[in-house]
């Protein structure tokens, strides 16, 4: 009798876990649609830059614009065509001076720039932490939190490194100094918003059933990146007004 009860309890627990893991069909469809829109938007930007030849004067922006389209979708495409494309030499040769943009454009583009550190960080770190099966306090979400933040910082320093003059013997230290002075605050605020959202979804909504193999997982990531973007906007504006973060070469004035 005791064995029967134990077996029934195990079976019931398995059923409950299955019910938690099974996600509503509408949510899965929404997730696939959102991912499709993000990928198509990214492909449009990449094609415009590398196929049609609207290359950016700041090469890192050729990575920033497509990465932004992954989570902002058509909104990123529209802002790229309004503010990014007119900065290319091809556009300037055809149309002359770039059109005057709104006063918010440099702040938004700088936020895109720092958000790309976090976007690439989560894309790289998430499969690694889940693939290795790392756990902290019995959960996979904490290694992801650490990995995403460390990845965002490392990518931010790399961006600064490649922006430094190649002949600089202290290039690495200069890149680190510039990153910690101008980018760390924005990246940290972005990551707090993103990772806080992920923790809520992970523990309170999906009860630790989310995994990178599910499209819903990446929908949650997309939403978290949007939340992080809006959270990082105010500190970016503050850094620009304080003269700590300079505007990127080629951004609209």
Short mmCIF file of C-alpha atoms in Angstrom, two decimals:
data_model
loop_
_atom_site.label_atom_id
_atom_site.label_comp_id
_atom_site.label_asym_id
_atom_site.label_seq_id
_atom_site.Cartn_x
_atom_site.Cartn_y
_atom_site.Cartn_z
CA UNK A 1 0.00 0.00 0.00
CA UNK A 2 2.80 2.39 0.90
CA UNK A 3 4.54 1.66 -2.40
CA UNK A 4 1.31 2.33 -4.29
CA UNK A 5 0.86 5.70 -2.55
CA UNK A 6 4.48 6.65 -3.27
CA UNK A 7 4.10 5.70 -6.93
CA UNK A 8 0.89 7.70 -7.21
CA UNK A 9 2.55 10.74 -5.63
CA UNK A 10 5.46 10.54 -8.05
CA UNK A 11 3.07 10.23 -11.00
CA UNK A 12 1.01 13.17 -9.77
CA UNK A 13 4.12 15.27 -9.38
CA UNK A 14 5.19 14.41 -12.91
CA UNK A 15 1.76 15.42 -14.23
CA UNK A 16 1.91 18.71 -12.33
CA UNK A 17 5.37 19.47 -13.72
CA UNK A 18 4.16 18.66 -17.23
CA UNK A 19 1.20 21.00 -16.80
CA UNK A 20 3.56 23.76 -15.70
CA UNK A 21 5.93 23.17 -18.61
CA UNK A 22 3.17 23.02 -21.25
CA UNK A 23 2.55 26.61 -22.33
CA UNK A 24 -0.68 27.96 -23.86
CA UNK A 25 -0.86 27.60 -27.63
CA UNK A 26 -1.62 31.31 -28.09
CA UNK A 27 1.53 32.23 -26.16
CA UNK A 28 3.70 29.93 -28.26
CA UNK A 29 2.20 31.37 -31.48
CA UNK A 30 2.76 34.92 -30.19
CA UNK A 31 6.36 34.04 -29.31
CA UNK A 32 7.08 32.62 -32.78
CA UNK A 33 5.47 35.67 -34.41
CA UNK A 34 7.51 38.08 -32.29
CA UNK A 35 10.75 36.23 -33.03
CA UNK A 36 9.91 36.17 -36.75
CA UNK A 37 9.27 39.93 -36.80
CA UNK A 38 12.53 40.57 -34.96
CA UNK A 39 14.56 38.40 -37.33
CA UNK A 40 12.94 39.90 -40.43
CA UNK A 41 13.59 43.42 -39.11
CA UNK A 42 17.22 42.51 -38.49
CA UNK A 43 17.54 41.05 -41.99
CA UNK A 44 16.14 44.29 -43.48
CA UNK A 45 18.75 46.39 -41.70
CA UNK A 46 21.61 44.02 -42.54
CA UNK A 47 20.54 43.88 -46.19
CA UNK A 48 20.34 47.66 -46.41
CA UNK A 49 23.83 48.05 -44.98
CA UNK A 50 25.74 45.24 -46.66
CA UNK A 51 23.75 44.53 -49.85
CA UNK A 52 22.47 47.97 -50.80
CA UNK A 53 25.67 49.59 -49.53
CA UNK A 54 24.44 52.04 -46.87
CA UNK A 55 27.46 51.45 -44.65
CA UNK A 56 27.76 53.33 -41.36
CA UNK A 57 30.57 55.84 -40.68
CA UNK A 58 31.03 54.26 -37.24
CA UNK A 59 31.51 50.56 -37.94
CA UNK A 60 30.22 49.41 -34.57
CA UNK A 61 26.83 50.87 -35.53
CA UNK A 62 26.60 48.22 -38.25
CA UNK A 63 26.22 45.81 -35.35
CA UNK A 64 24.13 48.09 -33.12
CA UNK A 65 21.30 48.67 -35.62
CA UNK A 66 20.66 44.97 -36.41
CA UNK A 67 20.94 44.00 -32.73
CA UNK A 68 18.38 46.67 -31.85
CA UNK A 69 16.01 45.32 -34.50
CA UNK A 70 16.03 41.92 -32.77
CA UNK A 71 13.88 43.26 -29.95
CA UNK A 72 12.41 46.57 -31.19
CA UNK A 73 11.51 45.14 -34.60
CA UNK A 74 9.88 47.62 -37.03
CA UNK A 75 10.49 50.51 -34.62
CA UNK A 76 14.24 49.91 -34.97
CA UNK A 77 13.94 49.70 -38.76
CA UNK A 78 12.10 53.03 -38.86
CA UNK A 79 14.65 54.74 -36.61
CA UNK A 80 17.48 53.25 -38.67
CA UNK A 81 16.00 54.59 -41.91
CA UNK A 82 15.43 57.97 -40.31
CA UNK A 83 18.71 58.40 -38.41
CA UNK A 84 21.13 55.64 -39.42
CA UNK A 85 20.82 55.36 -43.17
CA UNK A 86 21.23 59.13 -43.81
CA UNK A 87 24.64 58.99 -42.09
CA UNK A 88 26.04 56.62 -44.75
CA UNK A 89 28.29 58.01 -47.48
CA UNK A 90 26.04 56.42 -50.12
CA UNK A 91 23.02 58.34 -48.85
CA UNK A 92 25.00 61.59 -48.52
CA UNK A 93 26.37 61.26 -52.07
CA UNK A 94 22.83 60.92 -53.41
CA UNK A 95 20.95 63.42 -51.25
CA UNK A 96 23.47 65.85 -49.79
CA UNK A 97 23.33 66.76 -46.12
CA UNK A 98 21.49 64.46 -43.74
CA UNK A 99 18.11 65.76 -42.55
CA UNK A 100 18.01 67.43 -39.16
CA UNK A 101 16.83 64.97 -36.53
CA UNK A 102 14.96 65.53 -33.29
CA UNK A 103 16.90 66.54 -30.19
CA UNK A 104 16.21 63.11 -28.69
CA UNK A 105 17.92 61.19 -31.50
CA UNK A 106 21.49 61.19 -30.06
CA UNK A 107 20.23 59.99 -26.67
CA UNK A 108 18.16 57.22 -28.24
CA UNK A 109 21.05 56.08 -30.42
CA UNK A 110 23.45 56.10 -27.48
CA UNK A 111 20.94 53.98 -25.57
CA UNK A 112 20.80 51.61 -28.55
CA UNK A 113 24.59 51.43 -28.39
CA UNK A 114 24.75 50.44 -24.72
CA UNK A 115 21.71 48.18 -25.07
CA UNK A 116 23.61 46.21 -27.71
CA UNK A 117 26.17 45.23 -25.05
CA UNK A 118 23.35 43.67 -23.02
CA UNK A 119 21.60 42.15 -26.05
CA UNK A 120 24.72 40.36 -27.24
CA UNK A 121 25.57 39.43 -23.65
CA UNK A 122 22.26 37.63 -23.11
CA UNK A 123 22.39 35.95 -26.55
CA UNK A 124 25.88 34.56 -25.87
CA UNK A 125 25.70 33.83 -22.14
CA UNK A 126 22.26 32.20 -21.99
CA UNK A 127 22.98 29.16 -24.21
CA UNK A 128 26.34 28.71 -22.48
CA UNK A 129 24.97 28.72 -18.92
CA UNK A 130 22.04 26.47 -19.76
CA UNK A 131 24.13 24.23 -22.03
CA UNK A 132 26.72 23.61 -19.33
CA UNK A 133 23.95 23.11 -16.77
CA UNK A 134 25.31 25.57 -14.24
CA UNK A 135 23.28 26.08 -11.08
CA UNK A 136 23.57 28.45 -8.11
CA UNK A 137 21.37 27.80 -5.07
CA UNK A 138 19.74 25.02 -7.06
CA UNK A 139 18.56 27.28 -9.88
CA UNK A 140 19.78 27.96 -13.41
CA UNK A 141 18.60 31.57 -13.40
CA UNK A 142 21.40 32.88 -11.15
CA UNK A 143 24.25 31.69 -13.42
CA UNK A 144 22.35 33.35 -16.27
CA UNK A 145 22.18 36.60 -14.29
CA UNK A 146 25.93 36.52 -13.67
CA UNK A 147 26.74 35.43 -17.21
CA UNK A 148 24.54 38.06 -18.84
CA UNK A 149 26.02 40.89 -16.80
CA UNK A 150 29.63 39.78 -17.25
CA UNK A 151 28.99 39.25 -20.96
CA UNK A 152 27.50 42.74 -21.33
CA UNK A 153 30.51 44.33 -19.58
CA UNK A 154 32.99 42.31 -21.68
CA UNK A 155 31.28 43.28 -24.93
CA UNK A 156 31.11 46.92 -23.85
CA UNK A 157 34.85 46.95 -23.21
CA UNK A 158 35.42 45.26 -26.58
CA UNK A 159 33.38 47.98 -28.30
CA UNK A 160 35.52 50.63 -26.64
CA UNK A 161 38.71 48.71 -27.48
CA UNK A 162 38.01 48.69 -31.20
CA UNK A 163 37.14 52.39 -31.08
CA UNK A 164 40.61 53.20 -29.73
CA UNK A 165 43.49 54.10 -32.05
CA UNK A 166 45.29 50.87 -33.09
CA UNK A 167 48.72 52.26 -32.25
CA UNK A 168 47.86 53.00 -28.63
CA UNK A 169 50.11 50.85 -26.42
CA UNK A 170 47.65 51.18 -23.54
CA UNK A 171 44.62 50.42 -25.70
CA UNK A 172 43.09 47.87 -23.33
CA UNK A 173 43.37 50.12 -20.29
CA UNK A 174 42.03 53.10 -22.23
CA UNK A 175 39.03 51.04 -23.37
CA UNK A 176 38.31 49.86 -19.84
CA UNK A 177 38.61 53.38 -18.44
CA UNK A 178 36.23 54.80 -21.05
CA UNK A 179 33.74 52.00 -20.54
CA UNK A 180 33.64 52.26 -16.75
CA UNK A 181 33.34 56.03 -16.94
CA UNK A 182 30.77 56.40 -19.72
CA UNK A 183 28.94 53.08 -20.13
CA UNK A 184 28.91 51.11 -16.88
CA UNK A 185 26.00 53.04 -15.32
CA UNK A 186 23.77 52.61 -18.36
CA UNK A 187 24.66 48.95 -18.77
CA UNK A 188 24.07 48.27 -15.06
CA UNK A 189 20.63 49.94 -15.07
CA UNK A 190 19.70 48.05 -18.22
CA UNK A 191 20.82 44.74 -16.72
CA UNK A 192 18.99 45.33 -13.43
CA UNK A 193 15.74 45.94 -15.33
CA UNK A 194 16.29 43.00 -17.71
CA UNK A 195 17.40 40.49 -15.11
CA UNK A 196 14.75 41.58 -12.62
CA UNK A 197 12.12 40.91 -15.27
CA UNK A 198 13.66 37.51 -16.06
CA UNK A 199 13.70 36.56 -12.38
CA UNK A 200 10.01 37.46 -11.99
CA UNK A 201 9.06 35.44 -15.07
CA UNK A 202 11.31 32.56 -14.07
CA UNK A 203 10.21 32.14 -10.46
CA UNK A 204 6.71 33.62 -10.21
CA UNK A 205 5.08 33.10 -13.60
CA UNK A 206 6.64 30.04 -15.22
CA UNK A 207 7.90 28.41 -12.00
CA UNK A 208 11.39 27.63 -13.36
CA UNK A 209 10.01 25.86 -16.44
CA UNK A 210 11.43 28.32 -18.99
CA UNK A 211 14.30 26.99 -21.12
CA UNK A 212 16.15 28.43 -24.16
CA UNK A 213 14.66 25.70 -26.37
CA UNK A 214 11.23 27.32 -26.03
CA UNK A 215 10.21 30.31 -28.19
CA UNK A 216 8.41 31.69 -25.13
CA UNK A 217 11.78 31.98 -23.38
CA UNK A 218 13.05 34.28 -26.13
CA UNK A 219 9.81 36.26 -26.14
CA UNK A 220 10.42 36.91 -22.45
CA UNK A 221 13.98 37.98 -23.35
CA UNK A 222 12.66 40.35 -26.03
CA UNK A 223 10.25 41.98 -23.59
CA UNK A 224 13.03 42.24 -21.00
CA UNK A 225 15.29 43.97 -23.52
CA UNK A 226 12.56 46.51 -24.26
CA UNK A 227 12.10 47.13 -20.54
CA UNK A 228 15.87 47.49 -20.16
CA UNK A 229 16.02 49.96 -23.03
CA UNK A 230 13.47 52.30 -21.45
CA UNK A 231 15.13 51.93 -18.04
CA UNK A 232 18.55 52.84 -19.52
CA UNK A 233 17.25 55.92 -21.36
CA UNK A 234 17.27 58.36 -18.37
CA UNK A 235 20.83 57.56 -17.18
CA UNK A 236 22.06 57.85 -20.77
CA UNK A 237 20.49 61.29 -21.05
CA UNK A 238 22.04 62.30 -17.71
CA UNK A 239 25.50 61.13 -18.79
CA UNK A 240 25.26 63.06 -22.07
CA UNK A 241 24.11 66.25 -20.32
CA UNK A 242 26.96 65.94 -17.82
CA UNK A 243 29.41 65.61 -20.71
CA UNK A 244 30.53 62.18 -19.49
CA UNK A 245 29.18 60.30 -22.50
CA UNK A 246 30.01 61.96 -25.80
CA UNK A 247 27.78 61.57 -28.81
CA UNK A 248 28.82 58.96 -31.35
CA UNK A 249 30.47 60.22 -34.51
CA UNK A 250 27.91 60.29 -37.27
CA UNK A 251 24.80 60.45 -35.07
CA UNK A 252 22.21 63.05 -36.10
CA UNK A 253 22.59 66.51 -34.62
#
